XYZ file of C-alpha atoms in Angstrom:
763
model
C 59.238 -139.238 35.911
C 62.132 -141.029 37.735
C 62.628 -143.110 34.727
C 62.962 -140.825 32.062
C 65.439 -138.426 34.477
C 67.354 -141.622 34.882
C 67.077 -142.355 30.785
C 68.106 -138.725 31.054
C 70.705 -138.946 33.062
C 72.309 -142.073 31.530
C 71.807 -140.879 28.129
C 73.865 -138.036 29.389
C 76.738 -140.470 31.055
C 77.528 -141.958 27.713
C 77.909 -138.862 26.079
C 80.367 -137.864 28.198
C 81.869 -141.353 28.419
C 82.654 -140.487 24.455
C 83.664 -137.367 25.108
C 86.275 -137.814 27.803
C 87.408 -141.152 24.965
C 90.615 -139.005 23.703
C 93.949 -139.971 25.179
C 94.788 -139.731 28.882
C 97.791 -137.323 27.911
C 95.061 -134.790 26.922
C 94.096 -135.214 30.849
C 96.742 -133.479 32.604
C 95.574 -129.854 31.508
C 92.060 -128.619 30.575
C 92.003 -127.363 27.315
C 90.945 -124.066 26.459
C 87.638 -123.662 26.180
C 84.669 -121.327 27.072
C 81.244 -120.947 28.450
C 78.424 -121.596 26.696
C 77.965 -118.580 24.621
C 81.338 -116.602 25.699
C 82.449 -114.328 22.618
C 85.890 -114.152 24.363
C 88.568 -117.151 23.825
C 88.932 -117.870 27.386
C 89.203 -121.217 29.722
C 86.180 -122.662 31.634
C 89.112 -123.264 34.183
C 88.947 -119.247 34.332
C 85.247 -118.360 35.039
C 83.892 -117.704 38.417
C 80.309 -118.152 39.167
C 78.686 -117.170 42.208
C 76.118 -119.877 41.758
C 76.212 -121.553 45.195
C 77.083 -118.369 47.323
C 80.412 -119.140 46.812
C 83.621 -118.539 43.857
C 83.616 -121.824 42.327
C 84.681 -122.381 38.789
C 82.051 -122.494 36.143
C 82.636 -126.320 35.351
C 82.208 -127.103 38.750
C 78.491 -125.709 39.365
C 76.048 -128.625 38.730
C 73.873 -125.518 37.940
C 72.424 -124.668 34.629
C 73.947 -121.430 34.353
C 75.481 -118.399 31.002
C 77.892 -116.444 32.535
C 78.532 -113.297 30.247
C 81.207 -110.724 30.910
C 81.452 -106.596 30.098
C 83.308 -107.397 27.360
C 80.789 -109.886 26.278
C 77.779 -107.017 27.351
C 79.997 -104.331 25.937
C 79.911 -106.315 22.081
C 75.938 -107.344 22.178
C 74.762 -103.707 22.794
C 73.246 -104.809 26.188
C 71.349 -101.831 27.830
C 67.834 -103.454 29.426
C 66.968 -106.866 29.627
C 65.160 -107.271 26.608
C 68.756 -107.245 24.805
C 69.998 -109.752 27.789
C 66.925 -112.573 27.090
C 68.848 -112.460 23.049
C 71.753 -115.020 23.662
C 70.539 -116.687 26.974
C 68.985 -119.749 26.641
C 64.952 -120.230 27.589
C 65.134 -116.351 28.824
C 62.112 -113.841 27.269
C 61.432 -110.279 29.047
C 58.103 -108.993 28.651
C 58.744 -105.339 28.575
C 55.214 -104.484 29.474
C 54.430 -101.102 28.863
C 57.759 -99.563 28.532
C 60.467 -100.421 26.600
C 62.400 -100.737 29.224
C 60.470 -102.879 31.199
C 61.953 -105.719 33.364
C 59.634 -108.571 33.735
C 62.045 -111.464 33.195
C 60.377 -114.569 32.082
C 62.962 -117.903 32.171
C 61.759 -121.800 31.454
C 58.338 -119.997 31.308
C 58.271 -118.555 34.952
C 57.901 -114.616 34.993
C 56.952 -111.797 36.477
C 52.735 -111.534 37.466
C 51.319 -108.011 37.400
C 50.425 -107.403 41.291
C 52.402 -110.583 42.332
C 55.930 -111.401 42.973
C 58.467 -112.034 40.487
C 59.769 -115.444 39.724
C 63.303 -114.295 38.538
C 65.359 -112.609 41.483
C 68.145 -109.653 40.323
C 70.736 -109.333 42.776
C 73.262 -106.787 42.801
C 76.476 -108.040 44.705
C 74.717 -110.851 46.153
C 71.557 -108.459 47.859
C 67.901 -108.389 45.794
C 67.174 -105.587 43.746
C 63.637 -103.771 44.304
C 61.785 -105.496 41.601
C 61.105 -102.013 39.376
C 65.053 -101.564 39.137
C 66.140 -104.728 38.645
C 68.083 -104.708 35.596
C 67.111 -101.127 34.593
C 69.377 -99.215 32.088
C 72.406 -97.853 33.941
C 73.017 -100.937 35.602
C 75.271 -102.864 32.868
C 79.089 -101.095 33.220
C 81.771 -101.718 35.110
C 81.228 -105.423 35.799
C 82.322 -108.722 36.607
C 79.469 -110.732 35.125
C 76.199 -110.864 34.786
C 75.228 -114.490 35.624
C 71.639 -116.396 34.605
C 70.868 -119.186 37.172
C 67.918 -120.877 35.887
C 65.615 -122.955 37.445
C 64.397 -122.639 41.485
C 66.877 -120.860 44.094
C 65.335 -121.430 46.757
C 67.740 -122.750 49.059
C 70.746 -120.618 49.219
C 69.488 -117.407 47.593
C 68.236 -114.314 49.451
C 64.815 -114.395 47.489
C 61.939 -117.154 47.281
C 61.855 -117.980 43.204
C 60.454 -120.362 41.152
C 61.852 -119.428 37.907
C 65.387 -118.207 38.297
C 68.488 -115.366 39.371
C 70.156 -112.789 38.044
C 73.384 -112.168 39.397
C 74.820 -108.418 37.920
C 78.517 -108.532 39.981
C 80.404 -105.017 39.783
C 84.359 -105.233 39.967
C 85.189 -104.701 43.092
C 88.555 -102.466 44.013
C 91.752 -104.447 43.351
C 95.555 -103.905 44.827
C 96.443 -101.753 41.286
C 95.968 -98.070 40.436
C 94.962 -97.494 37.221
C 91.495 -97.391 35.632
C 90.036 -96.421 32.059
C 88.297 -93.566 30.131
C 85.752 -94.322 27.429
C 83.433 -92.177 25.056
C 81.216 -93.337 22.296
C 79.133 -91.446 19.266
C 76.261 -93.514 17.373
C 73.874 -92.699 14.904
C 70.401 -91.125 16.298
C 73.506 -88.653 17.965
C 74.292 -91.801 20.630
C 76.659 -89.976 22.964
C 78.098 -92.152 25.598
C 80.691 -91.804 28.085
C 82.322 -94.193 31.124
C 85.182 -94.977 33.003
C 86.380 -96.386 36.297
C 89.138 -95.954 38.295
C 90.773 -97.825 41.103
C 93.688 -96.673 44.054
C 95.235 -98.708 46.330
C 94.749 -95.870 49.408
C 96.719 -98.303 51.187
C 98.474 -101.282 49.643
C 96.784 -104.901 50.276
C 94.692 -102.919 52.902
C 92.396 -100.503 50.985
C 91.146 -99.858 48.290
C 88.947 -97.587 46.692
C 86.938 -98.136 42.944
C 84.698 -95.583 40.947
C 82.935 -96.054 38.443
C 80.249 -94.622 36.400
C 78.291 -94.374 32.718
C 76.322 -92.255 31.246
C 74.103 -92.638 27.293
C 71.871 -90.146 25.897
C 70.206 -91.212 22.465
C 67.708 -88.916 20.620
C 64.401 -90.934 19.791
C 63.379 -92.357 16.665
C 59.604 -92.567 17.144
C 58.143 -88.709 16.389
C 55.062 -88.646 18.008
C 53.226 -86.343 15.868
C 50.215 -85.293 18.665
C 53.477 -83.429 21.069
C 56.349 -83.170 19.460
C 58.336 -85.791 21.438
C 61.225 -88.319 19.863
C 59.762 -90.866 21.871
C 62.263 -94.065 22.733
C 64.818 -92.237 23.190
C 67.544 -93.137 25.903
C 68.527 -90.722 28.825
C 70.136 -92.210 31.938
C 73.196 -92.838 34.069
C 74.677 -95.083 36.408
C 77.920 -94.380 39.124
C 79.008 -96.650 41.688
C 81.779 -96.351 44.684
C 83.464 -99.399 46.203
C 85.484 -99.350 48.877
C 87.622 -103.247 49.866
C 89.143 -102.648 53.245
C 91.112 -106.100 54.690
C 92.520 -104.384 57.849
C 94.379 -108.275 58.500
C 94.358 -111.770 57.224
C 90.830 -112.637 59.191
C 88.492 -109.376 58.355
C 87.622 -108.759 54.816
C 84.829 -105.699 53.887
C 83.363 -104.781 51.232
C 81.415 -101.629 50.925
C 79.191 -100.703 47.596
C 77.250 -97.732 47.124
C 75.498 -97.038 43.485
C 72.888 -95.031 42.021
C 71.160 -95.307 38.741
C 68.803 -93.423 36.754
C 66.492 -93.763 33.423
C 64.146 -90.522 32.763
C 63.112 -90.189 29.063
C 60.257 -89.676 26.967
C 58.849 -92.900 26.875
C 57.695 -95.095 24.382
C 55.374 -94.784 21.840
C 52.533 -97.175 20.634
C 50.992 -97.588 17.330
C 47.257 -98.727 16.810
C 46.784 -102.098 15.228
C 43.055 -103.215 15.579
C 39.845 -102.254 16.126
C 37.266 -103.944 17.430
C 34.179 -103.567 15.296
C 31.687 -104.996 17.591
C 32.896 -102.531 20.881
C 30.489 -100.581 22.019
C 32.516 -97.159 23.081
C 34.636 -94.932 21.579
C 33.966 -96.354 18.138
C 34.215 -94.250 15.617
C 37.171 -92.512 17.714
C 39.664 -95.513 17.265
C 38.788 -96.720 13.858
C 39.553 -92.654 13.212
C 42.301 -93.308 14.635
C 43.722 -96.807 13.353
C 43.295 -95.030 9.491
C 45.364 -92.335 10.606
C 48.377 -94.584 12.087
C 47.850 -96.224 8.869
C 48.859 -93.298 6.675
C 52.014 -92.645 9.073
C 54.906 -93.583 8.999
C 56.291 -97.087 11.031
C 58.042 -94.488 13.525
C 55.677 -92.072 13.806
C 52.274 -92.546 16.458
C 49.408 -90.460 17.599
C 50.110 -90.228 21.224
C 49.089 -88.460 24.101
C 52.357 -86.879 26.391
C 53.930 -90.352 27.325
C 56.885 -90.258 30.017
C 59.161 -92.324 31.860
C 61.330 -92.949 35.272
C 62.734 -95.325 36.817
C 65.132 -94.784 39.903
C 67.387 -97.160 42.445
C 69.842 -96.031 44.495
C 71.620 -98.414 46.828
C 74.132 -99.498 49.933
C 75.252 -102.980 49.559
C 77.821 -104.155 52.298
C 79.524 -107.434 53.110
C 81.743 -108.069 55.618
C 84.048 -111.444 56.361
C 85.296 -113.492 59.092
C 87.628 -116.164 58.404
C 87.516 -118.154 61.588
C 90.414 -120.366 59.483
C 90.832 -122.310 56.183
C 87.924 -124.189 56.739
C 85.242 -121.478 58.813
C 83.501 -117.988 57.532
C 81.167 -115.910 58.967
C 79.069 -113.389 56.178
C 77.311 -111.081 56.606
C 75.218 -109.021 53.708
C 72.864 -106.271 54.534
C 71.883 -103.883 51.524
C 69.581 -100.519 51.800
C 67.915 -99.833 48.516
C 65.289 -97.020 47.438
C 62.933 -97.002 44.190
C 60.625 -94.703 42.296
C 59.346 -95.371 39.116
C 56.940 -93.007 37.006
C 55.672 -94.746 33.582
C 53.264 -92.895 31.606
C 52.076 -94.251 28.095
C 48.911 -94.000 25.492
C 48.224 -97.667 25.432
C 45.809 -97.319 22.870
C 48.285 -95.559 20.695
C 45.472 -92.877 18.974
C 45.480 -89.840 20.849
C 42.145 -90.314 22.382
C 41.969 -89.503 26.287
C 38.968 -90.920 27.633
C 39.253 -94.675 26.543
C 42.502 -95.387 28.878
C 45.610 -91.870 29.314
C 47.717 -91.515 32.011
C 49.395 -87.953 33.166
C 52.189 -87.247 34.967
C 50.759 -86.629 38.444
C 53.530 -84.492 40.102
C 55.093 -85.314 43.454
C 53.811 -89.139 43.243
C 55.818 -92.287 41.949
C 53.553 -93.338 39.535
C 53.472 -97.041 37.260
C 51.335 -99.932 36.742
C 52.392 -101.716 39.466
C 51.084 -99.014 42.218
C 52.410 -100.091 45.300
C 55.281 -100.532 44.022
C 56.367 -97.206 42.856
C 58.458 -95.876 45.382
C 59.934 -97.909 48.132
C 62.592 -98.775 50.490
C 64.153 -102.361 50.847
C 65.882 -103.615 53.815
C 68.153 -106.778 53.956
C 70.610 -108.901 56.076
C 71.885 -112.636 55.235
C 73.915 -113.699 58.013
C 76.063 -117.366 56.506
C 78.511 -119.388 58.418
C 79.648 -121.360 55.829
C 82.836 -123.456 56.295
C 84.645 -127.360 55.896
C 84.432 -130.289 58.235
C 85.684 -133.888 58.461
C 88.500 -132.897 56.393
C 86.510 -131.560 53.324
C 84.327 -134.356 53.146
C 81.438 -131.725 53.878
C 81.327 -128.364 52.367
C 78.422 -126.866 54.183
C 76.189 -123.424 54.921
C 73.681 -122.132 56.853
C 72.005 -118.930 57.448
C 68.648 -116.706 57.634
C 67.492 -113.877 55.437
C 65.520 -111.136 56.280
C 63.862 -108.618 54.213
C 61.792 -105.187 55.306
C 60.098 -103.659 52.466
C 57.918 -100.422 53.212
C 56.769 -96.859 51.575
C 59.447 -94.617 51.611
C 56.733 -92.044 49.267
C 54.036 -91.222 47.895
C 52.547 -93.739 45.231
C 49.258 -92.713 43.072
C 48.146 -93.202 39.468
C 46.192 -90.205 37.879
C 44.040 -91.491 34.605
C 41.646 -91.608 32.429
C 39.202 -94.824 32.353
C 36.064 -95.010 30.036
C 36.128 -90.982 30.575
C 36.485 -90.960 34.046
C 39.113 -89.103 35.554
C 40.513 -91.288 38.829
C 42.931 -90.991 41.699
C 44.169 -94.421 41.991
C 46.164 -94.624 45.336
C 48.136 -97.498 46.685
C 50.682 -98.780 49.480
C 52.594 -102.215 49.744
C 54.809 -103.490 52.621
C 55.548 -106.343 54.233
C 58.667 -108.624 55.880
C 59.912 -112.167 54.658
C 62.419 -114.168 56.973
C 64.075 -117.284 56.246
C 66.571 -119.891 57.495
C 68.256 -122.427 55.001
C 71.196 -124.768 55.203
C 72.829 -126.499 52.432
C 75.700 -129.056 52.606
C 77.590 -130.802 49.915
C 78.972 -134.260 50.533
C 82.639 -135.267 48.341
C 82.303 -139.431 48.792
C 85.197 -139.515 47.072
C 87.025 -138.677 50.280
C 84.518 -141.906 51.725
C 86.350 -144.577 49.237
C 88.051 -144.400 45.726
C 85.180 -146.037 44.320
C 83.622 -143.054 44.650
C 86.199 -140.448 43.452
C 84.539 -137.382 41.687
C 81.143 -138.197 43.114
C 79.669 -135.625 45.186
C 76.133 -135.655 46.995
C 74.124 -132.413 47.695
C 70.843 -131.378 49.769
C 69.242 -128.299 51.123
C 66.505 -126.859 52.875
C 65.095 -123.389 54.006
C 61.547 -122.419 55.031
C 60.789 -119.093 54.766
C 57.574 -116.822 56.428
C 55.795 -113.905 54.606
C 53.553 -111.454 55.638
C 52.432 -108.366 53.225
C 49.976 -105.179 53.780
C 48.634 -103.287 51.403
C 46.055 -100.637 50.753
C 44.115 -99.236 47.489
C 42.243 -96.056 47.414
C 40.428 -94.967 44.082
C 38.455 -92.269 43.535
C 36.988 -89.902 41.231
C 38.667 -86.494 40.613
C 35.716 -85.054 39.182
C 33.544 -85.282 42.432
C 35.728 -87.078 44.674
C 32.893 -90.614 44.970
C 34.832 -93.255 45.317
C 34.557 -95.765 42.786
C 35.213 -99.387 44.824
C 33.063 -98.490 48.073
C 29.028 -97.784 47.164
C 27.875 -94.381 48.873
C 31.322 -93.282 50.010
C 33.662 -89.996 49.096
C 37.228 -89.409 49.012
C 39.149 -89.575 51.509
C 37.230 -92.504 52.731
C 37.511 -94.742 49.589
C 40.613 -96.687 51.227
C 40.818 -100.707 51.757
C 43.533 -102.462 53.641
C 44.865 -105.899 52.959
C 46.474 -108.074 55.244
C 48.325 -111.677 54.819
C 50.960 -114.230 55.721
C 52.710 -116.934 53.819
C 54.944 -119.621 54.212
C 56.544 -122.554 52.897
C 59.394 -124.686 52.504
C 61.713 -125.223 49.710
C 64.903 -127.334 49.034
C 67.722 -128.971 46.865
C 69.195 -132.657 46.413
C 71.406 -133.332 43.833
C 74.504 -135.773 42.572
C 77.174 -134.671 40.413
C 79.794 -136.555 39.253
C 83.151 -135.691 37.695
C 84.410 -138.422 35.270
C 87.519 -136.814 34.276
C 88.480 -133.138 35.628
C 86.592 -131.504 32.408
C 83.819 -133.460 32.399
C 81.186 -133.312 34.869
C 77.667 -134.617 34.568
C 74.536 -133.967 37.569
C 70.899 -134.668 38.767
C 68.771 -132.485 40.770
C 65.376 -131.645 41.743
C 64.315 -128.385 43.633
C 61.844 -127.167 44.995
C 61.035 -123.170 44.435
C 57.830 -121.216 46.137
C 56.780 -117.494 45.706
C 54.501 -115.865 48.329
C 50.714 -114.773 47.673
C 49.052 -111.164 47.702
C 45.989 -109.111 46.972
C 44.350 -107.868 44.118
C 44.365 -104.350 45.332
C 42.291 -102.712 42.588
C 38.805 -105.048 43.585
C 36.192 -104.107 45.778
C 36.521 -106.513 48.903
C 32.684 -106.499 48.847
C 31.781 -106.599 44.724
C 31.509 -109.585 42.180
C 35.459 -110.187 42.589
C 35.334 -110.387 46.681
C 36.517 -114.518 46.075
C 39.395 -113.684 44.285
C 40.905 -110.327 46.658
C 43.217 -112.975 47.880
C 45.969 -114.935 45.943
C 48.115 -118.021 47.252
C 51.700 -119.213 46.893
C 52.862 -120.715 43.458
C 55.276 -123.463 44.008
C 57.306 -125.407 41.569
C 58.960 -128.628 41.896
C 61.858 -129.667 38.930
C 64.159 -132.469 38.342
C 67.282 -131.796 35.830
C 69.895 -133.272 34.683
C 72.819 -131.516 33.292
C 77.008 -131.860 31.262
C 79.289 -129.581 31.248
C 82.102 -130.929 29.154
C 85.806 -129.658 27.973
C 87.345 -131.440 25.393
C 89.211 -131.317 21.969
C 90.002 -133.160 18.895
C 93.484 -131.725 17.605
C 94.310 -128.267 18.288
C 90.185 -127.915 18.088
C 88.991 -126.943 21.959
C 85.469 -127.380 22.422
C 82.947 -126.737 25.242
C 79.600 -127.983 26.007
C 76.939 -127.529 28.427
C 73.343 -129.462 28.348
C 70.608 -129.209 30.754
C 67.668 -131.376 30.150
C 64.520 -130.642 33.143
C 60.936 -131.342 33.712
C 59.076 -128.933 36.339
C 55.487 -129.532 37.780
C 54.315 -126.227 38.380
C 51.014 -125.570 41.427
C 48.472 -122.620 41.796
C 50.256 -121.079 39.493
C 49.332 -116.849 39.727
C 47.986 -115.497 36.827
C 46.605 -112.043 35.470
C 43.801 -111.528 33.539
C 42.354 -108.496 32.712
C 38.488 -108.686 33.355
C 35.296 -106.102 32.317
C 33.268 -104.947 35.349
C 30.094 -104.031 34.884
C 28.065 -100.818 35.506
C 27.840 -96.852 33.933
C 30.351 -96.013 32.514
C 32.074 -99.495 32.334
C 35.706 -100.432 33.851
C 37.941 -103.255 33.585
C 40.719 -104.327 36.332
C 43.658 -106.398 36.843
C 42.972 -109.743 38.268
C 45.410 -112.243 39.860
C 44.076 -115.934 40.677
C 45.660 -118.889 41.768
C 44.284 -120.435 37.735
C 46.295 -123.056 37.132
C 48.978 -125.918 36.927
C 51.478 -126.632 34.549
C 53.812 -128.975 32.948
C 57.307 -127.281 31.797
C 59.993 -129.455 30.490
C 62.820 -128.645 27.991
C 66.711 -128.738 26.500
C 68.903 -125.992 26.559
C 72.077 -126.395 25.205
C 75.015 -124.407 24.903
C 78.039 -125.040 22.648
C 81.631 -122.864 22.394
C 84.325 -124.192 18.949
C 87.675 -122.607 19.122
C 90.019 -123.113 17.169
C 93.140 -120.578 16.258
C 91.526 -117.383 15.830
C 88.238 -118.689 14.856
C 85.403 -118.272 17.656
C 82.373 -120.182 16.968
C 79.498 -119.536 20.034
C 76.119 -120.871 19.619
C 72.854 -121.732 21.963
C 69.298 -123.550 21.356
C 66.710 -124.497 24.155
C 63.518 -126.452 23.835
C 60.876 -125.296 25.967
C 57.349 -127.389 25.784
C 55.606 -125.315 28.842
C 51.007 -125.822 28.804
C 48.577 -125.693 31.135
C 47.477 -129.194 32.483
C 44.323 -127.366 34.217
C 43.902 -123.420 33.634
C 40.297 -122.370 34.322
C 39.452 -118.749 34.366
C 36.816 -116.038 36.047
C 33.353 -117.247 33.979
C 34.376 -121.242 34.071
C 36.227 -120.746 30.809
C 38.285 -123.333 30.104
C 41.940 -122.547 28.943
C 43.453 -126.274 29.856
C 46.269 -126.958 27.425
C 47.534 -123.980 25.843
C 51.099 -122.903 26.643
C 51.626 -120.216 29.306
C 52.842 -116.537 28.238
C 56.713 -115.225 27.038
C 57.630 -119.004 26.205
C 58.648 -119.770 22.778
C 59.389 -122.995 22.438
C 62.566 -122.579 20.008
C 65.504 -120.305 21.228
C 68.438 -119.961 18.729
C 72.133 -118.171 19.159
C 74.737 -118.472 16.911
C 78.050 -116.199 15.841
C 80.873 -116.101 14.445
C 84.230 -114.618 15.309
C 87.309 -113.795 14.045
C 90.778 -112.802 16.279
C 94.013 -111.792 14.290
C 97.389 -110.844 15.689
C 98.126 -107.440 13.607
C 101.314 -107.367 15.206
C 102.390 -103.504 16.430
C 98.864 -102.696 14.719
C 97.089 -104.183 17.736
C 94.919 -107.244 18.148
C 91.945 -107.500 15.751
C 88.253 -109.344 15.776
C 85.293 -108.928 14.353
C 82.016 -110.826 14.906
C 78.486 -111.465 13.517
C 76.058 -112.657 15.390
C 72.103 -113.639 14.874
C 69.191 -114.961 17.693
C 66.026 -116.034 17.269
C 62.999 -117.049 18.857
C 60.219 -119.075 17.709
C 56.357 -116.957 18.013
C 54.628 -117.344 21.880
C 52.051 -115.867 23.258
C 51.412 -113.016 25.123
C 48.506 -113.785 27.555
C 46.119 -116.117 27.726
C 42.523 -116.064 26.825
C 42.605 -116.139 23.080
C 42.239 -112.908 21.092
C 43.831 -111.100 17.877
C 47.097 -109.976 18.306
C 47.953 -112.758 21.147
C 50.996 -114.757 19.317
C 53.509 -113.041 18.653
C 55.455 -114.043 15.445
C 59.578 -115.245 15.846
C 61.710 -113.210 14.416
C 65.599 -112.706 13.944
C 67.637 -110.501 14.442
C 71.983 -109.660 12.969
C 74.488 -107.730 15.336
C 77.709 -106.960 14.162
C 80.784 -105.691 16.292
C 84.401 -105.346 15.691
C 87.481 -103.735 17.463
C 91.243 -103.035 17.437
C 93.271 -103.272 20.959
C 95.975 -101.891 21.804
C 96.181 -99.290 18.293
C 99.347 -99.189 17.608
C 101.650 -100.684 20.426
C 99.597 -97.540 22.894
C 96.549 -98.343 25.721
C 93.801 -97.328 23.151
C 91.342 -99.379 22.027
C 88.522 -98.903 19.486
C 84.679 -100.847 19.339
C 82.365 -101.017 16.370
C 78.953 -102.285 16.213
C 76.276 -102.426 14.456
C 72.282 -103.589 16.079
C 69.858 -104.732 13.808
C 72.197 -104.954 10.962
C 69.272 -105.679 8.298
C 67.220 -102.969 9.823
C 64.170 -105.524 10.431
C 60.724 -103.821 11.942
C 59.217 -106.875 14.050
C 56.663 -105.834 17.170
C 58.498 -105.864 20.241
C 55.689 -105.896 22.870
C 51.867 -105.987 21.618
C 48.858 -105.211 24.097
C 46.136 -107.274 22.885
C 42.990 -105.699 24.654
C 40.483 -106.711 22.086
C 37.299 -107.417 23.809
C 38.000 -105.279 27.938
C 39.432 -101.871 25.228
C 38.270 -102.610 21.814
C 41.601 -102.618 20.417
C 45.301 -103.758 19.750
C 48.549 -101.543 19.901
C 51.757 -102.170 19.642
C 55.200 -101.114 19.752
C 58.454 -101.914 17.315
C 61.646 -103.045 18.071
C 64.436 -101.174 17.145
C 66.183 -99.649 14.287
C 69.338 -100.601 12.627
C 72.437 -98.538 15.139
C 75.487 -98.360 14.749
C 78.132 -96.111 16.180
C 82.176 -96.195 18.071
C 84.036 -95.974 21.083
C 87.307 -95.162 22.003
C 88.533 -96.424 25.340
C 91.973 -95.390 26.855
C 93.158 -97.520 29.714
C 95.946 -96.426 32.558
């Protein structure tokens, strides 16, 4: 392992040296370049990221990052995490049973149903509740979205094994101004967004109010209910206040509310298992009917979707001197979700059907559907010994608990049932990290820095589950008992230490190479859907998982004549242990049933390469990225002795490619115009671990187009036009392969071609 890492680092060092070979006269000024997938012509020195919990230039951070600003998100029509994954290397999004699902998977590590997330989302440095993370209504008035690959278990609030996604809102500034934007498109798309910035007291008290609203008709018709499914209906509003009463005190207050409430997702049935002993004729009839319907028509029972997240984040910074700062980040979020879907896609009500339980939150992650989250993080950071040491120490605290009633009302194998559930817990951590500039010790080490960090986390979890028949009040997982005496309580504690070690070396001001190793950790939990005294008693509690990764990287800006280049490259390998995996297993009985079971069933090896490239030549902009991922289980045995060692991890395509070509031209008084066409491709990947029909998602690529005209006729008016899925390609976005457990395979399609325009007036 170490030999391979040294060889990889040496190869990158050689490449960096080659890039640094042009005449030293060019070293005096960094050439214009962009970060990875940037679609705007920016100098890399102007791109500020917060990957190490402080503002730094992207080129100076020895971490694999993709940073996107609001213009890039708009041009790519990013509304949900699924669109975000189109141009982020190694990122995939499992949307689950809803088109707006947000289960991020980075480098083969993603969310596990009934377990924690491997990729944590942050808003203004505060972790966002899992079910509200990255949902529609969050992508507005942002300074950037940063995607950090690899374990982030030292400096960030929540432990992660896969990475972090940072939403950074625009903060109030010492200006008076803003913008208003309106748009229209096909499927009756209507949208309005805007922001107003005020300097209430110049340099001391600044206010920013921003919001967005969008509605779009659905493009899938449910012939059973008449609903237009796959619609958009969301809003987001954010109010932020910046207070700087003096030079040493700063307080940033942000309040945000976002909500998405639509008709739900349209499922269609793809396959039926002819040997499945239940509802065979109804399933076959449903499949035959679906074959007669159009690609945008389904026969579903009533569906619905709701996700709402409200939060307050307050950040207070005390600057004792230029070299010593104390910062406190406090947050309070509430998150509520409801999701009803027709998984079999046939209108059959007796196999699996969800109902809208009025007054209750309702989601497949039942225990986290109606929660309140409180976090507080205290950081002391500074520089010591004349800048030799840059350090930060801190403490993190998370407390989450139910905010209201959570329950699912559904039919499974002919039995209508209520499943009540709660989850609560705390997470406490202490951490410290320092970076030493070794060049200040001796000129022979100029440009070389060493980073070391450690964190220890203590997690405590409690959960409850209460499942009973609505017709007889019979407890389904407690023999002989009746409601309300159906409940089980679960409790456990988990803890682990994590670390970061790294070296980075600036060969020249615009060429950085680095090597790092990190350990990440994700807490354990409980299978609350199972009977603690039943056949799965040994699997009631599942333990933590952890990952140790090794990464070597390069970040370089260089030029040939008047053509500027920006290159980022990362090679990594990881050892993934005690992996938490969800399996859908059959539960014997009359009638039969199925349950989701999380087990620590595997170890895995994950290796790959991520490359991002930008080229600028006058008005020509070329941007691209490529990722190669080899993520496979070294050892994996499912309950029942089924050996799955050697197969690839779910949602881990081997190849991902993104490319765009754009051109900007100044039309004088008419304005500045830009046109761009882009292509994104993902190779095939596995949905679930067991082999069964429908389990492999075929690779596909999509084209998008956008164009803009800025400052039309010398005014403050801008026009943007866009076309997504330019060729109107029809592919499966998400599949639910339950061929053996439910006797079917169902799926839903990607979005059709959409197009529209936006007009923005800045003032």
